């Protein structure tokens, strides 16, 4: 199984946010969101928690905002393919 095939198991869609600084928004499949959050938290460093529903994380050079409803925002990322690589490291 390739990394992309495995990622499809967890990811509903990936979109690029509009704006001056490019963010990549990842929507996880609802039925997998709890598993995704657990896997990400094993490897990423929690910088800040907001009301228990939003987690600001760092992983390598990435700043990630993770929402407990199953969404992650990768801040200031230029290439969607780079986010997919990092997701593969975090989830697989």
Short mmCIF file of C-alpha atoms in Angstrom, two decimals:
data_model
loop_
_atom_site.label_atom_id
_atom_site.label_comp_id
_atom_site.label_asym_id
_atom_site.label_seq_id
_atom_site.Cartn_x
_atom_site.Cartn_y
_atom_site.Cartn_z
CA UNK A 1 0.00 0.00 0.00
CA UNK A 2 1.40 3.43 -0.90
CA UNK A 3 1.40 6.40 1.45
CA UNK A 4 -1.25 8.19 -0.62
CA UNK A 5 -3.56 5.18 -0.54
CA UNK A 6 -3.20 4.96 3.22
CA UNK A 7 -3.75 8.70 3.70
CA UNK A 8 -7.06 8.43 1.85
CA UNK A 9 -8.24 6.30 4.74
CA UNK A 10 -7.96 9.35 7.05
CA UNK A 11 -8.39 12.43 4.86
CA UNK A 12 -11.68 13.66 3.43
CA UNK A 13 -10.14 16.59 1.52
CA UNK A 14 -7.26 19.06 1.42
CA UNK A 15 -7.75 22.65 0.31
CA UNK A 16 -5.64 25.76 0.00
CA UNK A 17 -6.80 28.82 1.92
CA UNK A 18 -6.93 32.19 0.23
CA UNK A 19 -4.88 35.04 1.53
CA UNK A 20 -1.44 36.58 1.59
CA UNK A 21 0.15 33.79 3.61
CA UNK A 22 -0.84 30.45 2.20
CA UNK A 23 -2.37 27.94 4.58
CA UNK A 24 -3.38 24.38 3.77
CA UNK A 25 -6.57 23.09 5.40
CA UNK A 26 -6.96 19.35 5.91
CA UNK A 27 -10.37 17.87 6.69
CA UNK A 28 -10.19 14.43 8.23
CA UNK A 29 -12.89 11.81 7.83
CA UNK A 30 -15.33 12.17 10.71
CA UNK A 31 -15.19 8.51 11.73
CA UNK A 32 -11.36 8.65 11.86
CA UNK A 33 -10.90 12.03 13.56
CA UNK A 34 -10.22 10.68 17.06
CA UNK A 35 -7.64 8.23 15.77
CA UNK A 36 -6.02 11.00 13.68
CA UNK A 37 -5.79 13.34 16.67
CA UNK A 38 -4.19 10.62 18.82
CA UNK A 39 -1.63 9.79 16.14
CA UNK A 40 -0.70 13.44 15.55
CA UNK A 41 -0.34 14.12 19.28
CA UNK A 42 2.13 11.23 19.63
CA UNK A 43 4.60 13.00 17.34
CA UNK A 44 3.85 16.73 17.37
CA UNK A 45 4.60 19.10 20.23
CA UNK A 46 1.66 20.91 21.84
CA UNK A 47 2.48 24.61 22.14
CA UNK A 48 -0.90 25.81 23.35
CA UNK A 49 -4.44 24.56 23.96
CA UNK A 50 -7.47 26.82 23.53
CA UNK A 51 -10.57 25.78 25.50
CA UNK A 52 -9.73 22.12 24.94
CA UNK A 53 -10.97 22.27 21.36
CA UNK A 54 -8.05 23.85 19.51
CA UNK A 55 -4.45 22.71 19.74
CA UNK A 56 -1.53 24.73 18.42
CA UNK A 57 1.21 22.26 17.50
CA UNK A 58 4.66 22.22 16.00
CA UNK A 59 6.15 19.37 14.04
CA UNK A 60 9.55 19.85 12.43
CA UNK A 61 9.32 23.32 10.80
CA UNK A 62 5.51 23.26 10.61
CA UNK A 63 2.99 25.21 12.65
CA UNK A 64 -0.27 23.30 12.83
CA UNK A 65 -3.61 24.26 14.36
CA UNK A 66 -5.59 21.11 15.10
CA UNK A 67 -9.32 21.30 15.84
CA UNK A 68 -11.02 18.50 17.78
CA UNK A 69 -13.83 18.35 15.17
CA UNK A 70 -11.39 16.85 12.68
CA UNK A 71 -9.66 19.69 10.87
CA UNK A 72 -6.04 20.83 10.75
CA UNK A 73 -4.58 24.04 9.37
CA UNK A 74 -0.95 23.97 8.27
CA UNK A 75 0.19 27.59 8.38
CA UNK A 76 2.38 29.31 5.80
CA UNK A 77 2.97 26.22 3.68
CA UNK A 78 3.79 26.76 0.03
CA UNK A 79 3.14 23.28 -1.38
CA UNK A 80 0.25 20.91 -0.75
CA UNK A 81 2.54 17.97 -1.57
CA UNK A 82 4.76 18.89 1.40
CA UNK A 83 1.73 18.75 3.72
CA UNK A 84 0.88 15.30 2.36
CA UNK A 85 4.43 14.13 3.15
CA UNK A 86 4.15 15.40 6.72
CA UNK A 87 0.71 13.84 7.13
CA UNK A 88 2.18 10.52 6.03
CA UNK A 89 4.86 10.85 8.75
CA UNK A 90 2.30 11.77 11.39
CA UNK A 91 -0.42 9.26 10.55
CA UNK A 92 1.27 6.18 9.11
#
